[in-house]
Coordinates of C-alpha atoms in Angstrom, one line a residue:
Chain A
X103 CA 0.0 0.0 -0.3
X104 CA 1.3 3.7 -1.0
X105 CA 2.3 6.0 1.6
X106 CA 0.4 9.3 2.4
X107 CA 2.8 12.1 2.3
X108 CA 1.1 14.9 4.8
X109 CA 2.7 18.3 4.0
X110 CA 2.6 21.3 5.9
X111 CA 3.5 24.9 5.8
X112 CA 3.1 27.2 8.8
X113 CA 3.6 30.2 10.3
X114 CA 2.6 29.6 14.2
X115 CA 2.3 26.1 14.2
X116 CA -1.2 25.2 13.6
X117 CA -1.1 23.8 10.3
X118 CA 1.4 21.2 12.1
X119 CA -1.4 20.3 14.6
X120 CA -3.6 19.6 11.6
X121 CA -1.4 17.7 9.8
X122 CA -1.2 15.2 13.0
X123 CA -4.6 15.4 13.1
X124 CA -5.1 14.2 9.4
X125 CA -2.7 11.5 9.9
X126 CA -4.1 10.0 13.0
X127 CA -7.2 9.5 10.8
X128 CA -5.8 8.1 7.9
X129 CA -3.6 5.8 10.1
X130 CA -7.0 4.7 11.7
X131 CA -8.0 3.8 8.1
X132 CA -5.3 1.4 8.0
X133 CA -3.0 3.8 5.9
X134 CA 0.8 4.8 6.1
X135 CA 1.4 8.3 6.8
X136 CA 4.5 10.6 6.7
X137 CA 4.6 13.9 8.0
X138 CA 7.2 16.5 6.2
X139 CA 7.4 20.1 6.9
X140 CA 7.0 21.8 3.3
X141 CA 10.5 23.6 3.7
X142 CA 11.8 19.8 3.8
X143 CA 10.3 18.8 0.6
X144 CA 13.0 17.7 -2.0
X145 CA 11.0 18.8 -5.0
X146 CA 13.2 16.2 -6.9
X147 CA 11.2 13.3 -4.8
X148 CA 7.9 14.9 -5.4
X149 CA 7.2 13.4 -8.8
X150 CA 7.2 10.0 -7.5
X151 CA 4.7 10.7 -4.8
X152 CA 1.5 9.4 -5.5
X153 CA -0.9 10.4 -2.8
X154 CA -0.3 13.3 -0.7
X155 CA -2.1 15.8 1.7
X156 CA -0.9 19.8 1.7
X157 CA -2.0 21.9 4.4
X158 CA -1.0 25.6 4.7
X159 CA -2.2 28.6 6.6
X160 CA -2.3 32.2 5.1
X161 CA 0.0 34.8 6.4
X162 CA -0.8 38.4 6.7
X163 CA -2.3 39.9 3.4
X164 CA -3.1 36.9 1.8
X165 CA 0.9 35.6 1.5
X166 CA 2.3 32.0 2.3
X167 CA 3.3 31.6 5.6
X168 CA 7.3 31.0 7.0
X169 CA 7.4 27.3 5.7
X170 CA 5.3 27.2 2.5
X171 CA 6.6 29.9 0.6
X172 CA 10.2 28.7 -0.4
X173 CA 8.5 25.2 -0.9
X174 CA 6.0 27.0 -3.6
X175 CA 8.8 29.4 -4.8
X176 CA 10.6 25.9 -6.0
X177 CA 7.8 24.5 -7.3
X178 CA 6.9 27.5 -9.5
X179 CA 10.9 27.7 -10.6
X180 CA 11.6 24.0 -11.2
X181 CA 7.9 23.2 -12.7
X182 CA 8.1 19.3 -11.8
X183 CA 5.7 17.2 -13.8
X184 CA 3.2 16.0 -10.8
X185 CA 0.9 14.3 -13.1
X186 CA 1.2 11.0 -11.3
X187 CA 0.1 13.1 -7.8
X188 CA -3.3 13.2 -6.2
X189 CA -3.5 15.3 -3.2
X190 CA -6.0 16.7 -0.7
X191 CA -5.8 20.3 0.4
X192 CA -6.4 22.0 3.9
X193 CA -6.3 25.8 4.3
X194 CA -6.2 27.8 7.8
X195 CA -7.3 31.5 7.5
X196 CA -9.4 34.3 9.4
X197 CA -12.5 35.1 7.3
X198 CA -11.7 38.6 9.1
X199 CA -9.4 39.3 6.6
X200 CA -10.2 39.9 2.7
X201 CA -7.6 37.5 2.0
X202 CA -9.1 34.6 3.7
X203 CA -7.3 31.3 2.8
X204 CA -5.7 32.7 0.1
X205 CA -2.6 30.7 0.7
X206 CA -3.8 27.4 0.1
X207 CA -5.5 28.4 -3.0
X208 CA -2.6 29.8 -4.5
X209 CA -0.5 26.3 -3.8
X210 CA -3.7 24.3 -5.1
X211 CA -3.7 26.2 -8.4
X212 CA -0.3 25.6 -8.8
X213 CA -0.2 21.9 -7.9
X214 CA -3.0 21.7 -10.4
X215 CA -0.9 23.9 -13.1
X216 CA 1.9 21.3 -12.7
X217 CA -0.5 18.1 -13.7
X218 CA -2.0 17.0 -9.8
X219 CA -5.2 16.0 -9.5
X220 CA -7.1 17.2 -6.6
X221 CA -9.2 14.9 -4.4
X222 CA -12.4 16.3 -2.8
X223 CA -13.1 19.7 -1.9
X224 CA -10.5 22.0 -0.3
X225 CA -11.1 22.1 3.2
X226 CA -10.8 25.9 4.9
X227 CA -10.8 26.4 8.6
X228 CA -11.8 29.7 9.7
X229 CA -10.2 30.9 12.8
X230 CA -12.8 33.4 13.3
X231 CA -15.6 30.8 13.9
X232 CA -13.9 29.8 16.8
X233 CA -14.4 26.0 16.3
X234 CA -11.2 24.1 16.5
X235 CA -9.1 23.2 13.6
X236 CA -9.0 19.8 14.9
X237 CA -12.9 19.0 14.4
X238 CA -12.8 20.2 10.9
X239 CA -9.6 18.2 9.9
X240 CA -10.7 15.0 11.5
X241 CA -14.3 15.5 9.5
X242 CA -12.4 16.2 6.4
X243 CA -9.8 13.5 6.3
X244 CA -12.3 10.9 7.0
X245 CA -14.0 10.8 3.6
X246 CA -11.0 12.5 1.9
X247 CA -9.5 9.2 0.3
X248 CA -13.1 7.8 0.2
X249 CA -13.5 10.1 -2.7
X250 CA -10.7 8.8 -4.8
X251 CA -12.0 5.2 -4.5
Chain B
X66 CA -22.7 58.7 13.2
X67 CA -21.4 61.6 15.8
X68 CA -19.0 61.3 18.1
X69 CA -19.6 62.0 21.7
X70 CA -18.5 65.4 22.7
X71 CA -15.0 65.5 24.1
X72 CA -15.3 64.2 27.4
X73 CA -12.5 63.2 30.1
X74 CA -14.6 61.5 33.1
X75 CA -15.7 58.5 30.7
X76 CA -12.3 57.1 30.9
X77 CA -10.6 58.3 34.2
X78 CA -7.2 56.2 33.1
X79 CA -5.8 57.4 36.8
X80 CA -8.5 57.2 39.1
X81 CA -8.2 54.3 41.5
X82 CA -11.9 53.0 41.4
X83 CA -11.7 52.8 37.8
X84 CA -8.2 51.0 37.8
X85 CA -9.7 48.4 40.6
X86 CA -12.9 47.8 38.0
X87 CA -12.9 49.7 34.6
X88 CA -16.3 47.7 33.6
X89 CA -18.8 49.9 35.3
X90 CA -17.2 52.9 33.2
X91 CA -17.0 50.7 30.0
X92 CA -20.8 50.0 30.5
X93 CA -21.8 53.3 30.4
X94 CA -19.6 54.9 27.7
X95 CA -20.7 52.2 25.6
X96 CA -24.6 52.8 26.1
X97 CA -23.6 56.5 25.0
X98 CA -21.7 55.5 22.1
X99 CA -19.7 52.7 20.7
X100 CA -16.7 54.9 19.9
X101 CA -15.5 58.0 21.8
X102 CA -13.1 60.8 21.3
X103 CA -11.8 62.1 24.6
X104 CA -10.5 65.6 25.5
X105 CA -6.7 64.8 24.3
X106 CA -8.1 63.5 20.9
X107 CA -7.5 59.5 22.0
X108 CA -10.1 57.8 20.4
X109 CA -11.7 54.7 22.4
X110 CA -13.5 51.7 21.0
X111 CA -15.6 49.6 23.3
X112 CA -17.2 47.2 21.0
X113 CA -16.0 43.8 20.3
X114 CA -16.6 43.5 16.8
X115 CA -15.5 46.8 16.2
X116 CA -12.0 45.9 17.7
X117 CA -12.1 42.7 16.1
X118 CA -12.2 44.5 12.6
X119 CA -10.2 47.7 13.3
X120 CA -7.5 46.6 15.3
X121 CA -6.3 44.4 12.8
X122 CA -6.2 46.7 9.8
X123 CA -2.9 46.8 8.1
X124 CA -3.2 50.5 8.6
X125 CA -3.3 50.1 12.2
X126 CA 0.1 51.0 13.2
X127 CA 2.3 49.6 16.4
X128 CA 4.7 52.4 15.8
X129 CA 4.2 55.7 17.5
X130 CA 3.9 58.3 15.7
X131 CA 6.5 61.4 15.5
X132 CA 4.2 63.5 18.1
X133 CA 4.6 60.8 21.0
X134 CA 7.5 61.8 23.5
X135 CA 10.4 59.7 24.2
X136 CA 10.3 57.0 26.6
X137 CA 12.0 54.1 28.5
X138 CA 9.8 51.3 26.9
X139 CA 11.4 52.4 23.4
X140 CA 14.1 50.2 24.3
X141 CA 12.2 47.5 22.7
X142 CA 12.3 49.2 19.6
X143 CA 14.2 46.2 17.8
X144 CA 11.4 44.1 18.9
X145 CA 8.0 42.4 17.9
X146 CA 6.4 45.0 20.4
X147 CA 7.4 47.9 18.3
X148 CA 7.5 47.0 14.8
X149 CA 4.7 46.7 12.0
X150 CA 5.4 43.9 9.2
X151 CA 7.6 43.5 7.1
X152 CA 10.3 44.2 9.7
X153 CA 7.9 42.2 12.8
X154 CA 7.5 39.4 10.7
X155 CA 11.6 39.1 10.5
X156 CA 11.4 39.2 14.3
X157 CA 8.6 37.2 14.9
X158 CA 9.8 34.1 13.0
X159 CA 12.9 34.0 15.1
X160 CA 10.7 32.3 18.0
X161 CA 7.6 30.8 15.7
X162 CA 9.1 27.4 16.2
X163 CA 9.6 27.3 19.8
X164 CA 6.1 28.8 20.6
X165 CA 4.2 26.2 18.2
X166 CA 1.5 24.3 19.8
X167 CA 3.4 21.2 19.5
X168 CA 6.3 22.5 21.3
X169 CA 4.2 24.2 24.0
X170 CA 2.5 21.0 24.7
X171 CA 6.1 19.6 25.1
X172 CA 7.4 22.5 27.4
X173 CA 4.3 22.3 29.4
X174 CA 5.2 19.0 30.7
X175 CA 8.0 21.0 32.5
X176 CA 5.7 23.4 34.2
X177 CA 3.6 20.1 35.2
X178 CA 6.9 18.6 36.8
X179 CA 7.7 21.8 38.3
X180 CA 4.1 22.2 39.8
X181 CA 4.2 18.9 41.0
X182 CA 7.6 18.8 42.6
X183 CA 6.2 21.8 44.8
X184 CA 2.9 20.7 45.8
X185 CA 4.2 17.2 46.7
X186 CA 6.9 18.8 49.1
X187 CA 4.3 20.8 50.8
X188 CA 3.4 19.8 54.7
X189 CA -0.7 19.4 55.3
X190 CA -2.3 22.9 55.4
X191 CA 0.4 24.8 54.7
X192 CA -0.4 28.1 53.4
X193 CA 0.9 29.0 50.0
X194 CA 1.0 31.9 47.7
X195 CA -0.9 30.9 44.6
X196 CA 0.5 33.9 42.9
X197 CA 3.9 33.5 43.2
X198 CA 4.8 29.8 44.0
X199 CA 2.4 28.1 41.7
X200 CA 1.9 31.1 39.1
X201 CA 5.2 33.0 38.4
X202 CA 7.7 30.4 40.0
X203 CA 6.9 27.2 37.5
X204 CA 6.1 29.3 34.5
X205 CA 9.2 31.5 34.8
X206 CA 11.4 28.4 34.9
X207 CA 10.0 26.5 32.3
X208 CA 10.6 29.5 30.1
X209 CA 14.1 29.8 31.1
X210 CA 14.5 26.3 30.5
X211 CA 13.3 27.0 26.9
X212 CA 15.5 29.6 26.6
X213 CA 18.0 27.4 28.4
X214 CA 19.3 30.3 30.7
X215 CA 19.4 30.4 34.5
X216 CA 16.6 31.2 36.2
X217 CA 17.8 34.0 38.3
X218 CA 16.1 35.7 41.2
X219 CA 12.6 35.1 39.6
X220 CA 10.8 37.4 42.4
X221 CA 13.3 40.4 41.9
X222 CA 12.7 39.8 38.0
X223 CA 8.7 39.9 38.1
X224 CA 9.1 43.0 40.0
X225 CA 11.5 44.6 37.6
X226 CA 8.8 44.1 35.0
X227 CA 6.1 45.3 36.8
X228 CA 8.2 48.7 37.2
X229 CA 9.3 48.5 33.9
X230 CA 5.9 48.4 32.6
X231 CA 4.4 51.2 35.0
X232 CA 5.4 53.6 32.1
X233 CA 3.0 52.2 29.8
X234 CA 0.0 53.2 31.5
X235 CA -2.0 56.2 30.4
X236 CA -0.7 59.1 32.4
X237 CA 2.0 57.3 34.5
X238 CA 3.4 60.6 36.0
X239 CA 7.0 62.2 35.5
X240 CA 8.5 60.3 38.7
X241 CA 7.7 56.9 36.9
X242 CA 10.4 57.2 34.2
X243 CA 13.1 56.6 36.5
X244 CA 11.4 53.7 37.9
X245 CA 10.7 52.0 34.7
X246 CA 14.4 53.0 33.6
X247 CA 15.7 50.9 36.7
X248 CA 13.6 47.7 36.0
X249 CA 14.6 47.6 32.6
X250 CA 18.3 48.4 33.5
X251 CA 18.3 45.4 35.8
X252 CA 16.6 42.9 33.4
X253 CA 18.9 44.1 30.5
X254 CA 22.1 43.6 32.6
X255 CA 21.0 40.1 33.7
X256 CA 19.9 38.9 30.6
X257 CA 23.1 40.4 28.7
X258 CA 25.3 38.4 31.7
X259 CA 23.6 35.1 30.5
X260 CA 23.8 35.7 27.0
X261 CA 27.6 36.4 26.9
X262 CA 27.8 33.6 29.4
X263 CA 26.2 31.5 26.5
X264 CA 28.7 32.7 24.0
X265 CA 31.3 31.2 25.9
X266 CA 29.5 28.1 26.6
X267 CA 26.6 27.5 24.3
X268 CA 23.5 25.6 25.0
X269 CA 20.3 24.2 23.3
X270 CA 17.8 27.0 24.0
X271 CA 15.9 29.5 22.4
X272 CA 18.5 32.0 23.1
X273 CA 21.2 29.8 21.7
X274 CA 19.0 29.8 18.3
X275 CA 19.4 33.8 18.5
X276 CA 23.0 33.9 19.4
X277 CA 23.5 31.5 16.7
X278 CA 21.7 33.7 14.0
X279 CA 23.8 36.7 15.4
X280 CA 27.1 34.7 15.3
X281 CA 25.8 34.2 10.8
X282 CA 25.2 38.0 10.6
X283 CA 21.6 37.5 10.7
X284 CA 20.7 39.4 13.9
X285 CA 22.7 42.3 15.5
X286 CA 23.4 42.1 19.2
X287 CA 20.6 44.4 20.0
X288 CA 18.1 42.3 18.2
X289 CA 19.3 39.1 20.3
X290 CA 19.2 41.0 23.7
X291 CA 16.0 42.9 23.5
X292 CA 14.2 39.7 22.1
X293 CA 15.8 37.7 25.1
X294 CA 14.7 40.1 27.5
X295 CA 11.1 40.0 26.2
X296 CA 11.1 36.2 26.6
X297 CA 13.0 36.0 29.8
X298 CA 10.7 38.8 31.6
X299 CA 7.4 37.6 30.6
X300 CA 7.4 33.9 30.8
X301 CA 5.8 34.4 34.5
X302 CA 4.0 37.1 35.0
X303 CA 1.3 36.8 32.2
X304 CA 0.2 33.1 32.8
X305 CA 0.6 33.9 36.3
X306 CA -1.8 36.4 36.4
X307 CA -4.3 33.8 34.5
X308 CA -3.3 30.7 37.0
X309 CA -3.9 33.3 40.2
X310 CA -7.3 34.2 38.7
X311 CA -8.2 30.8 38.0
X312 CA -7.0 29.3 41.4
X313 CA -9.3 32.4 43.0
X314 CA -12.0 31.1 41.1
X315 CA -11.7 27.7 42.4
X316 CA -11.9 29.0 46.0
X317 CA -15.3 30.9 45.0
X318 CA -16.7 28.3 42.8
X319 CA -15.7 24.6 43.6
X320 CA -18.0 23.4 41.5
X321 CA -16.0 24.6 38.6
X322 CA -13.0 23.1 40.2
X323 CA -14.5 20.0 40.3
X324 CA -15.4 20.2 36.2
X325 CA -11.8 20.9 35.9
X326 CA -10.9 17.6 37.8
X327 CA -13.5 15.3 36.1
X328 CA -14.0 16.8 32.7
X329 CA -11.0 17.1 31.0
X330 CA -12.8 18.0 27.8
X331 CA -13.8 21.2 29.7
X332 CA -10.6 22.3 30.5
X333 CA -9.6 24.4 27.3
X334 CA -12.7 25.9 27.8
X335 CA -12.5 26.9 31.5
X336 CA -9.1 28.6 30.7
X337 CA -10.4 30.4 28.1
X338 CA -13.5 31.8 29.8
X339 CA -10.7 33.1 32.8
X340 CA -8.7 34.7 30.2
X341 CA -12.0 36.4 28.8
X342 CA -12.8 37.9 32.2
X343 CA -9.0 38.4 33.5
X344 CA -6.9 39.9 30.7
X345 CA -3.3 40.8 32.0
X346 CA -2.7 43.4 29.4
X347 CA -5.8 45.8 29.6
X348 CA -5.4 48.0 26.6
X349 CA -4.4 47.6 22.8
X350 CA -2.9 50.7 21.3
X351 CA -2.6 51.5 17.6
X352 CA -2.2 54.4 15.5
X353 CA -3.8 54.5 12.3
X354 CA -1.3 55.8 9.1
X355 CA -4.3 56.7 7.2
X356 CA -7.6 58.1 8.0
X357 CA -10.0 55.5 8.6
X358 CA -13.5 54.6 9.8
X359 CA -14.2 53.0 13.1
X360 CA -18.4 52.3 13.3
X361 CA -18.8 55.6 11.3
X362 CA -16.5 57.6 13.4
X363 CA -13.8 59.3 11.2
X364 CA -10.5 58.5 13.0
X365 CA -7.6 60.8 11.5
X366 CA -4.4 59.3 10.4
X367 CA -1.7 59.6 13.2
X368 CA -4.5 59.3 15.9
X369 CA -4.1 57.3 19.2
X370 CA -6.5 54.8 19.1
X371 CA -7.2 52.4 22.2
X372 CA -9.0 49.2 22.6
X373 CA -9.9 48.3 26.0
X374 CA -9.6 44.7 25.8
X375 CA -12.1 44.1 29.0
X376 CA -14.8 46.1 27.1
X377 CA -14.4 44.4 23.9
X378 CA -14.1 40.9 26.3
X379 CA -17.3 41.9 27.9
X380 CA -19.6 43.4 25.4
X381 CA -23.4 42.3 25.8
X382 CA -23.7 42.3 21.9
X383 CA -21.3 39.0 21.8
X384 CA -21.5 37.7 25.2
X385 CA -24.7 37.0 27.4
X386 CA -24.4 37.8 30.9
X387 CA -20.7 38.9 30.2
X388 CA -19.5 39.5 33.4
X389 CA -20.8 35.9 34.6
X390 CA -18.1 33.0 34.6
X391 CA -19.6 30.4 31.8
X392 CA -17.2 28.1 30.3
X393 CA -20.1 26.5 28.3
X394 CA -20.5 29.7 26.3
X395 CA -20.6 28.8 22.2
X396 CA -17.0 29.1 20.1
X397 CA -18.9 32.4 18.8
X398 CA -19.4 33.5 22.2
X399 CA -15.5 32.5 23.3
X400 CA -13.4 34.5 21.2
X401 CA -11.8 37.0 23.3
X402 CA -8.9 39.6 22.8
X403 CA -7.0 38.4 26.1
X404 CA -4.1 37.5 24.0
X405 CA -4.6 40.2 21.4
X406 CA -5.2 39.8 17.8
X407 CA -3.8 40.0 14.2
X408 CA -0.1 39.8 13.6
X409 CA 0.8 41.3 17.3
X410 CA -1.2 38.6 18.7
X411 CA 0.7 37.2 21.9
X412 CA 3.5 34.9 20.6
X413 CA 3.4 32.8 23.5
X414 CA -0.3 32.2 24.0
X415 CA 0.0 28.5 23.1
X416 CA 2.5 28.0 25.7
X417 CA 0.6 30.3 28.3
X418 CA -2.6 28.3 27.5
X419 CA -0.9 24.9 28.0
X420 CA 1.1 26.2 31.1
X421 CA -2.0 27.5 32.8
X422 CA -3.7 24.3 31.8
X423 CA -0.6 22.2 33.3
X424 CA -0.6 24.1 36.7
X425 CA -4.5 23.8 37.1
X426 CA -4.8 20.1 36.4
X427 CA -1.9 19.4 39.2
X428 CA -3.8 21.5 41.7
X429 CA -7.4 20.0 40.8
X430 CA -6.2 16.3 40.7
X431 CA -4.6 16.4 44.2
X432 CA -7.0 18.7 46.4
X433 CA -10.6 18.7 47.0
X434 CA -10.9 22.4 47.1
X435 CA -9.0 25.5 47.9
X436 CA -9.7 28.4 50.7
X437 CA -8.5 31.7 50.3
X438 CA -6.7 32.9 53.8
X439 CA -7.2 36.4 53.1
X440 CA -8.2 38.2 49.8
X441 CA -5.7 38.4 47.2
X442 CA -4.1 41.6 46.4
X443 CA -3.6 43.2 43.4
X444 CA -1.3 45.8 41.6
X445 CA -2.9 48.0 38.7
X446 CA -2.7 50.5 36.5
X447 CA -5.1 51.5 33.5
X448 CA -2.7 49.0 31.4
X449 CA -1.7 46.3 33.3
X450 CA -2.6 44.1 36.4
X451 CA -0.7 41.4 38.5
X452 CA -1.4 39.9 41.7
X453 CA 0.6 40.8 44.6
X454 CA -0.3 37.9 47.2
X455 CA -2.8 35.3 47.3
X456 CA -2.2 33.1 50.1
X457 CA -4.2 29.7 49.7
X458 CA -4.8 26.4 51.9
X459 CA -5.0 23.6 49.7
X460 CA -7.6 21.2 51.0
X461 CA -7.2 17.7 50.7

């Protein structure tokens, strides 16, 4: 069985917590998971990955957070062929900002542009809701791979 | 909307009664208008929604305009406390990894161990200072472990910070500058001495990360020093006020202490509700760099805008029975401003929340109740509050 790679990019660490939540759910479904911070991804390896989950927050005025930005820059520069990749997308943001969840939208469009296929809907957690990101992460992850079946 | 006539008595910042409990004033002012302009041209915003929206606008600068007088707190001008993005972002990212939720969970285990060791050494019936012994001490030492620095004279550091922050009151008075400067001098001298020692003998803490960045030429010495002082001085006092407030609540409401012990799922909500009702820093101050509109009131660029946290946290438009403790509030009714908001929200809030939970859990699981031996004493300005003493007896 293939491994599901869970990649997170974060500013204050909340996306890292969501990565743990998603991993827990997928492991509960009998899947193997590997959690990697986006800053540590080797772009050359990405073309061989079949299933992944990308989790990122949005920083400031719609920008990518500290550890998503360098990864995204490399994707844009190196343009790897990602046609073998299926991925889930989870964003963290705050609807008080007009640029609510821009971060995951930016990343998602670049991945699709490079040939990757998105699984299910993009999950968007809204910090303004007051609901814990954990709840949405668990609910979303439960059906994520069912969508691809 | 029209602005209320300039008036001073709605917000008597230096009045003892106001400082002790500003909520009757906030409630009265809110009934008159949601936004006020005081006699000196300062705008005061009372609503939760207005604060949530306006205080985080990118044009709301934390940098004081040119008209502001010089004061001792400008010693932190190279830090997150005094910078706007993008300069703020660069400094904030120095500590992100150390203060993430995951790291906070890890370091709060240290707080639990320290608290457990203190409690287990107590004689039956022994009176403890819930403010200092289980508030300041374990949280300050946890921060020192994270920094990998000696804990120093914990009580002296606590009061040095209190003195230093007196200058941030709205009208501190001329004699306060010297008191504030003396507190800062002590904190800076202590911290610099520890940092120099670490340069000779590096460790594995957050302070070592900063020193390594300095060695690589990425941070100036001043940036390393100022940021380390902030962490070193604030690791104890801020969580300590929440711990003290929760202990006081447990003494007055044994039912809440029982819920804390028996229902772990409620703990996060209880800590959050304690935080809502008991902010430590009391006012967010910003200076718009452009003319803006807050609830229909025109606020010119360069104005001083105050957002009293206590007013937003108890806005009846958001919180039913706003002055009452109720940890069962819905998520919509629990979002408060005690840890600030936007880019300047408290960098250490995940650690503080985890530490408060660590201490309260250790207390709740060992004791059936808490008795206040005498009324807790507090020190207050309009900007800041701390407990002074809280003698309690922990009941078996």
